[in-house]
Each structure stands twice: as C-alpha cells, then as structure tokens.
XYZ file of C-alpha atoms in Angstrom:
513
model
C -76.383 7.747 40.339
C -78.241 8.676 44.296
C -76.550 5.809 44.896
C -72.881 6.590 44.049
C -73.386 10.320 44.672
C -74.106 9.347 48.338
C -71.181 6.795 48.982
C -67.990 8.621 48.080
C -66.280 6.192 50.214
C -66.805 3.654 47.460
C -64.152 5.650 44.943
C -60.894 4.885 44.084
C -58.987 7.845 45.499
C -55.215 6.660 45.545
C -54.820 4.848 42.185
C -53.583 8.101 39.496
C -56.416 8.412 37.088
C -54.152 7.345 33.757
C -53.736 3.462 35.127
C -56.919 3.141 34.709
C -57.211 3.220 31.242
C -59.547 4.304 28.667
C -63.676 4.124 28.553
C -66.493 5.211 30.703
C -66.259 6.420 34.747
C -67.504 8.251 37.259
C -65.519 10.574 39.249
C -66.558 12.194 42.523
C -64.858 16.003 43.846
C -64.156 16.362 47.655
C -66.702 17.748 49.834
C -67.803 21.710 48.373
C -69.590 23.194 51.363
C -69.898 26.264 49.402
C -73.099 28.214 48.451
C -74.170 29.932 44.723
C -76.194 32.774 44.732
C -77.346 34.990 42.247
C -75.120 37.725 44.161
C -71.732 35.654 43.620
C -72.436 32.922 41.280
C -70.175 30.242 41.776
C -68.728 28.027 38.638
C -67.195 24.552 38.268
C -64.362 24.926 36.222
C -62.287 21.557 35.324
C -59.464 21.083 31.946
C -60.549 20.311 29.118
C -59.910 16.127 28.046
C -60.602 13.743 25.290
C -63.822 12.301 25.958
C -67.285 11.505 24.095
C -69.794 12.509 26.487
C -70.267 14.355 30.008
C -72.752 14.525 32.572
C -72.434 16.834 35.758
C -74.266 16.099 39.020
C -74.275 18.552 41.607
C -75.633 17.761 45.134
C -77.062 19.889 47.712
C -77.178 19.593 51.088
C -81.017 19.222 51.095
C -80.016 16.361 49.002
C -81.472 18.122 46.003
C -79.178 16.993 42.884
C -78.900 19.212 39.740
C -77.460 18.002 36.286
C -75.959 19.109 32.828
C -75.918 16.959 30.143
C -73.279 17.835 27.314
C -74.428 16.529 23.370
C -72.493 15.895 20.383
C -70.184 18.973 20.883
C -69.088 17.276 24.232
C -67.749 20.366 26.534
C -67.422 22.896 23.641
C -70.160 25.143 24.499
C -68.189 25.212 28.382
C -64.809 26.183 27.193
C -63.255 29.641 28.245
C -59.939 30.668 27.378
C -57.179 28.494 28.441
C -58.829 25.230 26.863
C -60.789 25.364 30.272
C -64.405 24.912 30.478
C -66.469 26.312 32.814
C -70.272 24.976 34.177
C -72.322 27.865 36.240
C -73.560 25.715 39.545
C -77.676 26.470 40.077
C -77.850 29.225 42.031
C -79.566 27.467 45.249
C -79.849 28.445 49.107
C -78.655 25.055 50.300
C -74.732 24.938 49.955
C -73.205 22.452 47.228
C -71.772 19.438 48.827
C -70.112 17.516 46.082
C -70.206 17.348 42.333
C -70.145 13.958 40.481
C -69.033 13.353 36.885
C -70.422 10.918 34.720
C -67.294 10.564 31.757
C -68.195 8.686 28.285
C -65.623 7.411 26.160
C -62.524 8.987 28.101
C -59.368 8.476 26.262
C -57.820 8.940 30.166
C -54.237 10.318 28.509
C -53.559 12.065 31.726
C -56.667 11.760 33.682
C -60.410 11.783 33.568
C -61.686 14.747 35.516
C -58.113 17.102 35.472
C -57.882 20.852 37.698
C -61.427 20.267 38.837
C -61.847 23.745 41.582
C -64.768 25.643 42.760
C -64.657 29.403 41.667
C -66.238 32.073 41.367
C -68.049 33.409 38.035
C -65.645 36.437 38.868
C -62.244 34.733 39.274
C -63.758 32.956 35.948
C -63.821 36.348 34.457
C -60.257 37.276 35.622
C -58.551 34.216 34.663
C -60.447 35.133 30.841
C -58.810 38.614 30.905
C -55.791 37.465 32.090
C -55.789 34.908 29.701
C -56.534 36.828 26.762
C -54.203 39.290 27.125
C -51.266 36.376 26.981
C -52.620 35.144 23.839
C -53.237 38.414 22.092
C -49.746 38.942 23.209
C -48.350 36.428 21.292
C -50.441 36.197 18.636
C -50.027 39.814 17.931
C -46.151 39.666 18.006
C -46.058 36.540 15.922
C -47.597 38.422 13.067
C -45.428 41.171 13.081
C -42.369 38.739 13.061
C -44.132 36.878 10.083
C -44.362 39.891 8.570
C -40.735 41.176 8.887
C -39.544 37.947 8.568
C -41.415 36.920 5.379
C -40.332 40.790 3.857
C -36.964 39.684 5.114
C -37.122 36.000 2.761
C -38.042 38.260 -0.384
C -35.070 39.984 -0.316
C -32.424 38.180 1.165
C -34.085 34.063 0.277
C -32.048 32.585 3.054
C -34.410 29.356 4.135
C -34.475 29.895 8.282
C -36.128 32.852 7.701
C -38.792 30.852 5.721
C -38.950 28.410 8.132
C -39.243 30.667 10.906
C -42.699 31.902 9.280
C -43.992 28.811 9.135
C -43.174 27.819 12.554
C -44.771 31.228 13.829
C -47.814 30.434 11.622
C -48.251 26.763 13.283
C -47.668 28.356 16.397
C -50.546 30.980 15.623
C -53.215 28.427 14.686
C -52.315 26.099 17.778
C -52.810 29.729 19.635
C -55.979 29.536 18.352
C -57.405 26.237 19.388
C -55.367 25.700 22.354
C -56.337 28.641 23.850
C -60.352 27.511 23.366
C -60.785 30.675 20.583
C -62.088 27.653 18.234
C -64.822 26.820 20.439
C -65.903 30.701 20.322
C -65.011 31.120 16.915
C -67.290 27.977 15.812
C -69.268 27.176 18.523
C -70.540 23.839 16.606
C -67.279 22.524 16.510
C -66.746 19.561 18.577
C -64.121 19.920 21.717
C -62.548 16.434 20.244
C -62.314 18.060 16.914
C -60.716 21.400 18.073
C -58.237 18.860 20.449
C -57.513 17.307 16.649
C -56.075 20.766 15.541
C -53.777 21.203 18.425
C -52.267 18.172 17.549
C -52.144 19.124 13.790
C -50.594 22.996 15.189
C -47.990 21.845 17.219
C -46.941 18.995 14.836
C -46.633 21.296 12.091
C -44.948 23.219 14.352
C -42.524 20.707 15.844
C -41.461 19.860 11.887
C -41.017 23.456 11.208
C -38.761 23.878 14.281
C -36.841 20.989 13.361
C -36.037 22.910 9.950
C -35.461 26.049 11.271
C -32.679 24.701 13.263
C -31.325 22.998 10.860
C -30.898 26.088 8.888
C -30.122 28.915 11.279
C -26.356 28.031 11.674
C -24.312 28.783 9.277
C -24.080 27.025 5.984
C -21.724 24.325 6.739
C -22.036 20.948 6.413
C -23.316 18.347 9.668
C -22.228 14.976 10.043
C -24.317 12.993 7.585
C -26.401 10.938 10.522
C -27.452 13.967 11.940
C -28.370 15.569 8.615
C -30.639 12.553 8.047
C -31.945 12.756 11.932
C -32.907 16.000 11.452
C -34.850 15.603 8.305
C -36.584 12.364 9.810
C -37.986 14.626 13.102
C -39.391 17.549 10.529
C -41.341 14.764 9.021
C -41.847 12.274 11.611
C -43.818 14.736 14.081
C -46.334 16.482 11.406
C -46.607 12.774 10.875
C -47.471 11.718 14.186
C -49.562 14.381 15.121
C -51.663 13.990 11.626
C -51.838 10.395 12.968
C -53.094 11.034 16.210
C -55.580 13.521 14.839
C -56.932 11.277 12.454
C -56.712 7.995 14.501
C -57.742 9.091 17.884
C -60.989 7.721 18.175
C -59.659 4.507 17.291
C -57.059 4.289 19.752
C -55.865 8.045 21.147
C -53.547 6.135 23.699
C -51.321 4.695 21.324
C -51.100 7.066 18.449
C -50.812 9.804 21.415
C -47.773 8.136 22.734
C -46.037 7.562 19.247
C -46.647 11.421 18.353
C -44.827 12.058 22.463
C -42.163 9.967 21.051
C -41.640 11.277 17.884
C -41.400 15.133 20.119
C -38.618 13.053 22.128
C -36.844 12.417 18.639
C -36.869 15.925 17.617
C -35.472 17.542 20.936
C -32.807 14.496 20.831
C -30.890 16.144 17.884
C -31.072 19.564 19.093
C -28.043 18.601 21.200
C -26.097 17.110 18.682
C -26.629 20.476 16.812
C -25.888 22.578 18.919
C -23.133 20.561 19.945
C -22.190 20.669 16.042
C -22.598 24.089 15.798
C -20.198 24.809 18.774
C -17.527 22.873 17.119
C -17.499 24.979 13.937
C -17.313 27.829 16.462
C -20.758 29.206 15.255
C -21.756 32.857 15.740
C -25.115 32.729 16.064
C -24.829 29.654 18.758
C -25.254 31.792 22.108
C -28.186 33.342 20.843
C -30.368 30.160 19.625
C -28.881 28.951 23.072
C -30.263 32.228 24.997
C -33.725 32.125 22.368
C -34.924 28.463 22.917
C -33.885 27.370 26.014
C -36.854 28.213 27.609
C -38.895 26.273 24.458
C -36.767 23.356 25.063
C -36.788 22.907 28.386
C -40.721 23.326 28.848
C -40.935 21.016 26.054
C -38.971 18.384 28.083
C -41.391 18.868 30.939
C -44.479 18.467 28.264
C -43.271 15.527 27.181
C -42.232 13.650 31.003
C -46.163 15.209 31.372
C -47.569 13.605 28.337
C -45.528 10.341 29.288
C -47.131 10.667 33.261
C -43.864 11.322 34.660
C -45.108 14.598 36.116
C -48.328 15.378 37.310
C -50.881 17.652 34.827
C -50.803 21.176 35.759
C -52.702 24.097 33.755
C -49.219 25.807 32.938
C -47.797 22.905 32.037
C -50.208 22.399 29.128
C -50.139 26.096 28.352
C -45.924 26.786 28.611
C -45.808 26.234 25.017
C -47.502 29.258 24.163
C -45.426 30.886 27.320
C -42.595 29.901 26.257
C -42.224 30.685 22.664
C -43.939 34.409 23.579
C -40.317 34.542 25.061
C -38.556 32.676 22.528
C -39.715 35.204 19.840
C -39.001 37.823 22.017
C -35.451 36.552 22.125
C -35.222 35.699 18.278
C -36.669 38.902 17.137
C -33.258 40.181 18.275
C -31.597 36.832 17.185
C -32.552 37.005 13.930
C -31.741 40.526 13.673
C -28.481 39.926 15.103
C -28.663 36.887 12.071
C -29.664 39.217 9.321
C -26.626 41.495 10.486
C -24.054 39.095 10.137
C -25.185 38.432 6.911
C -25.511 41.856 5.841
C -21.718 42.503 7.007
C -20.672 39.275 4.969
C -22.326 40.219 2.083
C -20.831 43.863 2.230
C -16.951 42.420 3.057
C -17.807 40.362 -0.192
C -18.703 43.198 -2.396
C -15.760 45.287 -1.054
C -13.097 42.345 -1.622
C -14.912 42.190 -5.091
C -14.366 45.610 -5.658
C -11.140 45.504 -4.263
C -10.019 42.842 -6.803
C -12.084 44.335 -9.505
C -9.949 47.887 -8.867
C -6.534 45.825 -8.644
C -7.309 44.427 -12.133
C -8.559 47.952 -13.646
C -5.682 50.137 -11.763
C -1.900 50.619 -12.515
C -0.507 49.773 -8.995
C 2.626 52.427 -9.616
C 0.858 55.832 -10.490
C -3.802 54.554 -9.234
C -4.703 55.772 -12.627
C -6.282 53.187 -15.282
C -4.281 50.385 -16.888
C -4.914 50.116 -20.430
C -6.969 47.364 -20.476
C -9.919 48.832 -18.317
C -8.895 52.052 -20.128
C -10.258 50.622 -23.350
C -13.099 49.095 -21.769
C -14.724 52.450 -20.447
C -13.658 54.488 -23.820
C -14.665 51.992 -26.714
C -18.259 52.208 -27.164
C -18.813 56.209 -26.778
C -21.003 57.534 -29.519
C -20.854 60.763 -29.588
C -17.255 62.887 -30.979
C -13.879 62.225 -28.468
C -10.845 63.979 -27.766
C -8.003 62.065 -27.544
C -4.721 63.393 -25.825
C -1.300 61.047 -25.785
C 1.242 62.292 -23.361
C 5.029 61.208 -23.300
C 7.102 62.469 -20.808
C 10.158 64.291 -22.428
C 13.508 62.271 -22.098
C 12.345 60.111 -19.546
C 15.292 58.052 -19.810
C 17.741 60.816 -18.592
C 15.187 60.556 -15.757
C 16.036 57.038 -14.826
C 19.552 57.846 -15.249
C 19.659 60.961 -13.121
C 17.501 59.411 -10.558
C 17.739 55.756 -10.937
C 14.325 53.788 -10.983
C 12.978 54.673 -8.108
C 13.423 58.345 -8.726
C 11.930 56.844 -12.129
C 8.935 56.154 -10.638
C 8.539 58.909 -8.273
C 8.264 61.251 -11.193
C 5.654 58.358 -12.796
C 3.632 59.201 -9.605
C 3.652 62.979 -9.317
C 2.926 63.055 -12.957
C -0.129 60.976 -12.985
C -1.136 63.072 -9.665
C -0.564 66.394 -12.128
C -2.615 65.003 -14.563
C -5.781 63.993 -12.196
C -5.501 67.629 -10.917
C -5.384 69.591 -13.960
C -7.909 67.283 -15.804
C -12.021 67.616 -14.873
C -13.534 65.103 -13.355
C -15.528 62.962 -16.442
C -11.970 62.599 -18.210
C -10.658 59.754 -17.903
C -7.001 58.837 -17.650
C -4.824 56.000 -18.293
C -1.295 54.927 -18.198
C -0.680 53.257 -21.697
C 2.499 51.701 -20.469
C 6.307 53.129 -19.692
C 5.841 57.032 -19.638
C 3.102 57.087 -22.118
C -0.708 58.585 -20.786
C -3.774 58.982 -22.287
C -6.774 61.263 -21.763
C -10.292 60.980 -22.995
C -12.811 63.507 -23.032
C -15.758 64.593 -24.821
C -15.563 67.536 -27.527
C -17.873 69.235 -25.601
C -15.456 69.071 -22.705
C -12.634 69.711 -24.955
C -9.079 69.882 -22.805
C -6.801 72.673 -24.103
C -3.123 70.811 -24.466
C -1.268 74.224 -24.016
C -2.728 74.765 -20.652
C -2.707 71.262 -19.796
C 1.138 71.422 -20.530
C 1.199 74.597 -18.627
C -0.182 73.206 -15.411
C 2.422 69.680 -15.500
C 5.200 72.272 -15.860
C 4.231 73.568 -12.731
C 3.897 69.919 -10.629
C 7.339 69.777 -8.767
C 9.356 66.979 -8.699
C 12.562 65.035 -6.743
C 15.629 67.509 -6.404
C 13.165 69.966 -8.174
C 14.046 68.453 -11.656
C 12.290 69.614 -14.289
C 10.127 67.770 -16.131
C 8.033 68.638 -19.113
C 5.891 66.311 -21.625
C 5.010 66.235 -25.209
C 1.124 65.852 -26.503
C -0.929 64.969 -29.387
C -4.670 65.171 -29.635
C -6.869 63.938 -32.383
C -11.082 63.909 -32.764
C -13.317 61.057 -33.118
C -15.408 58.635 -32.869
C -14.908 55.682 -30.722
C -17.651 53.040 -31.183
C -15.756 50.324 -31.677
C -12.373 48.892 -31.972
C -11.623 50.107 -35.473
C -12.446 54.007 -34.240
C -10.136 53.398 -31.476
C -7.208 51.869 -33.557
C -8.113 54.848 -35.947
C -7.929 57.714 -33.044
C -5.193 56.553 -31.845
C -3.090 56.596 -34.572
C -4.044 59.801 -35.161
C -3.201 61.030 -32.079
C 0.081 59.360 -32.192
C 1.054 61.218 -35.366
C 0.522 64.479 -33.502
C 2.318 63.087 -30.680
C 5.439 62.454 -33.118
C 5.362 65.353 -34.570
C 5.424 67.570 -31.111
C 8.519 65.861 -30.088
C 9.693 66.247 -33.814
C 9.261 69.783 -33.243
C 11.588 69.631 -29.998
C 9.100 68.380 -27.181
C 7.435 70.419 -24.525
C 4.381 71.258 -26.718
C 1.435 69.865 -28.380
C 0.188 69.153 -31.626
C -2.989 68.307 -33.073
C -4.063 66.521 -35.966
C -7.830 65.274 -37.906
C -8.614 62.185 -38.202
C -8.738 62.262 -41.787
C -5.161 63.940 -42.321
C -3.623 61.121 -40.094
C-alpha cells in the first residue's frame, strides 16, 4: 500500500474505469492539498457502487497515512442522502495529499471509485437538506395521488387509475432506497442489498408504467403486435430487474445489461403508442405527451448511462426521482383532465338514455304520457285511486273545421290545460285519439266540475270552443285486473256524460259498473 500510495504515476489514468472489468483495484484521487480541522471538518464523499469490500487510505503530507476499513455492510454505515456516502477525513494539522481506495469485488458497471470530491462536513450537511427536501417532495405528493387516485378506482374501476397507484407505490419504495433512507432506516442492511431493491423499485415500476400506458388512452383497440409488445415490457422488466437482484453476485454485468435492455424494450413501444394513439385522434394524447416527456427522455439518458454511452453524473442517477416529481405534477392535472372526460361521457350517456327512455314513455304530439308508460307508473298503487277519462266533445267537427293540423293544435292546448289545472302528483296520459286519462289519489281527489270549468277556459285556434266530457270511478289498482276493472268503470261514466249531452261529468262505483 506505502508503496502504491507514493507512486501515483504508476495508475492507469486514461483508460474509463468500466473497460476494465469486474474484481478487485486500487484507485488513487488527484493531489488534495487541503487541511481538516476540528473547526471545518472536511469529508470524502464518493457514489455509492456495487462492491464487496472498501478500504480508504488517506495520506498526509508528513507522510502519516490514516485508514477506514468497511465490514460486511460494505459502505452502508457512510451513506447520506442521495445514495452518497460520506467518510469524515482525521482531523490532522498536516494537509491531506491524496486518498487511495482499496475496492473488493467491484462489479465496475460504470466505474470503481464514481464523483469522488473533497467537501466540507458543511456542504455535506447542505447537500442532506437539500436533498431531503426533494425526496419528501415527492414522496409526499405521491401519496396524496395514491390516495385520490386509489378513491378514484373505487368508484369509477377504470384500470390506469389502478395502475397509476402501483407505479406511484414502486416509485415510493425506489424513493426510499435510492435516496440512501434504507441505510438509515436499517442501518444493518447491506449497501449491495439496498442496491438489490432499487433494482426490484424501478422494475416494478418500469412494468407498471408499461400498463399504465397501455390503459390511459382510450378504450380502443392497438394493432395486435403492439398489444403483445406492450404486455411483454410490463413483464419483461420486473423480470429483469428481479434477475439482476437476485443474480448479481454471480454475474451483475450481464444480468445488469439484460435488465438496461429490457428498459430499452419498454421505451421502444411508447412511440408506437403514442403514435397509435394520435391516429385514433386521442384526447388525452397532448397531455401524456406534456406529463412524461420529461420521464422519457431522462430515461433515455439513464439507459445510454447504464450502457457507458454517457459519462456517470449524480443527476443522472437521481433524474428518475426528478423527473417523475414533475411527471406527477403534470398527471395530477392529466388525470383530472382524464377523470373529466369520463365524467362528461358518462353524463352524455345517461342524458341520451334518458332522452330515449322519455321518447319511449312520451306522446311526441301533446309531451304528456303514452299509454304504455301510463300503465306502468299507475298499476301497482295500493292504496284507493281516482280515475278520470276525458273525451274531447265532437272532436271530429274539429278536424273538419280545422283540418288536422288545427286537429292537433287543439290536441296540444288541451293536454297543456290539463297539466295546468291538474296538481303536480297526478299523472296524465293520452290514451290514444282525443281520449285522456288522469290518476290521482282519493286523498288528492280532482273535482271533474272544476276541472271541466278550467278546460272551458283554455283558448283555442280562431277562438273555437272546445269543451270535454268526463267520467271518474274509485279503486284499487294493484294489478292488471284492478286496472281493467277501473277502467271500465270509468268508461261507463264517461258514456253516460256524453249520453247526457257532453260538457259534464259523471261518476260511477266500482261495484255499480
């Protein structure tokens, strides 16, 4: 170790750390000149990497050297926030010149000593705070969209709201041990162990993205191939990433490349869906464009990382986080905006259905009942009815005097009579021709003189006049035999009115009919 710690020269400074593959090494930082003491501490604060062992050698100008060794936990007990760990360099007079690591069992992904800077215990501090606040950002609007989200699925059961949970609640736990909370939260954990769940996070993640895309358009159908993509990439990367958390001290190389390719895969069909979803003229499109083009364009630049097409950078391995704090910031609105279109769809659909339901209940010429949804409101009353039948006197002459349109002009002032002189709980019906019918209950018993009073009064074309003949009858009507039976009687009454020369009303008991 004196020996390598004093011949930097002898280090391989040009050839990027990844070529060399994985296994044991010694790296070397540039010269320090810096000093630690106990009024500004300094710290050596380097990324946190796959690796089995670590020993840190710090040399002193006097040519003192001072070492940390780390033990089964690896760098655990180091990390801050930010998946970083931090060593305090002995406080000493003589200024640190250089600081040597001695890496076991590196899996060398990206590198084997990675953002390796001198700092102080302070800026340490800072970065925590600054740090925290990001996460606690996220995490704490992630809940609340879980929460609406999830109280959104119970009531509504449309699946991208579903999946959106569980891609917030992936996203959460890879918050929790990517940011380094794990190590704090169970400081016995190994840092290989807590690099495990990030893998498992952001793979359950990935799958749940894949299916919340896949449902967030409309429900229309894709092209079959694409259907079938899409289901392969929400399995294939919960997949991978159990893979490379369960194989990665075999070979972490491999099964870490298989789980970036499998991330390639999934952001490969997003194109061809939105693409898909553009054709169909989606209206949701613009905002999934607006939401998670941020997500999918840092996840582009995680994956050229993760392939060593672009060099490792803190943010880098941190923009997911970043990025979906303003993805969800984006599809808070997005899925309201969702929720709405839904809402208005569903309330177009009831009115068309009530629409249709009032065409087939109402008599287009005069709005009042038809006789078929007539019967189906009356039959089944228990308690005593009245029943009034109304004929309009000679309405023949009408149609000859007038013609049929005049006809049914005086159809539609009548039936506008009737709804004004009648209370509102009667209900009223056109029976067919220039027959009406009226039921009430007894209690709300409608007198037929005044009844005929008030349709005397209705004016009509050319001021004709027009006057009506009515019989009433009490019963029940619990079925269709009391209705046949009610009727009749009220028919009889009817007959005899206009026997008695129309423009009056008669009234009749059941029993006498």
């Amino acid at each position: 170790m004196d020996e390598l710690i004093r011949h930097p020269e002898r280090f391989d400074c040009t050839t990027p750390q990844h070529r060399f593959g994985s296994g044991d090494f010694w790296a070397i930082t540039m010269p320090v000149d810096r000093r630690s003491t106990f009024a500004d501490p300094l710290a050596l604060r380097f990324a946190s990497l796959w690796q089995q062992g670590l020993a840190v050698h710090f040399l002193y100008a006097d040519g003192t050297v001072r070492s940390w060794q780390s033990d089964s936990r690896g760098i655990s007990p180091l990390i801050q926030l930010g998946a970083i760990a931090q060593l305090s360099v002995p406080v000493r007079d003589p200024a640190l010149v250089r600081v040597l690591f001695h890496v076991q069992g590196a899996a060398n992904l990206r590198g084997i000593a990675m953002g390796v800077r001198i700092a102080t215990e302070r800026e340490g501090e800072h970065a925590n705070l600054v740090l925290a606040a990001l996460y606690t950002f996220f995490a704490g609007m992630a809940v609340a969209l879980i929460v609406y989200n999830f109280a959104l699925w119970c009531a509504m059961r449309h699946r991208f709201q579903l999946h959106y949970c569980m891609l917030l609640a992936a996203l959460l736990g890879y918050t929790l041990s990517s940011s380094g909370a794990f190590a704090w939260i169970a400081p016995m954990l190994a840092n290989n162990d807590r690099i495990r769940f990030n893998y498992v996070f952001i793979g359950l993640a990935g799958g749940a993205a894949a299916l919340f895309t896949r449902s967030f358009f409309e429900d229309q159908p894709m092209p079959r191939w694409l259907d079938r993509a899409s289901q392969i990439a929400a399995m294939a990367v919960p997949f991978a990433a159990m893979a490379a958390a369960l194989l990665g001290a075999v070979h972490l190389r491999i099964a870490d490349f298989l789980y970036t390719l499998a991330f390639a895969g999934l952001l490969a069909i997003v194109l061809p869906t939105l693409w898909g979803a553009w054709r169909r003229r989606s209206n949701f499109l613009w905002l999934f464009a607006i939401a998670w083009s941020a997500p999918i364009l840092l996840a582009a630049v995680r994956i050229s990382a993760a392939l060593n097409f672009v060099a490792w950078n803190f943010w880098i391995d941190n923009s997911t986080i970043l990025s979906m704090g303003m993805e969800a910031l984006v599809s808070s609105l997005a899925v309201a905006y969702r929720i709405k279109f839904l809402r208005d769809e569903r309330d177009a659909a009831l009115t068309r259905e009530v629409v249709a339901r009032n065409l087939a209940d109402i008599d287009p010429l005069t709005g009042l009942l038809n006789r078929r949804a007539f019967l189906q409101r009356a039959i089944g009353r228990t308690e005593p009815q009245q029943l009034l039948l109304i004929d309009i006197d000679h309405f023949k002459r009408v149609n000859e005097t007038l013609g049929h349109d005049g006809g049914d002009e005086v159809l539609r002032l009548f039936a506008a009579a009737l709804r004004n002189a009648a209370p509102e709980p009667v209900l009223i019906a056109r029976m067919g021709g220039e027959e009406f019918a009226l039921v009430t209950p007894v209690a709300q018993r409608i007198e037929a003189d005044a009844l005929l009073a008030a349709l005397r009064k209705a004016r009509m074309p050319f001021d004709l006049t027009i006057t009506a003949s009515i019989g009433t009858c009490t019963g029940a009507l619990a079925d269709d035999l009391a209705w046949k039976a009610l009727y009749r009687c009220a028919d009889c009454a009817l007959f005899q009115a206009k026997a008695a020369g129309r423009d009056r009303a008669r009234a009749l008991r059941l029993d006498a009919a």
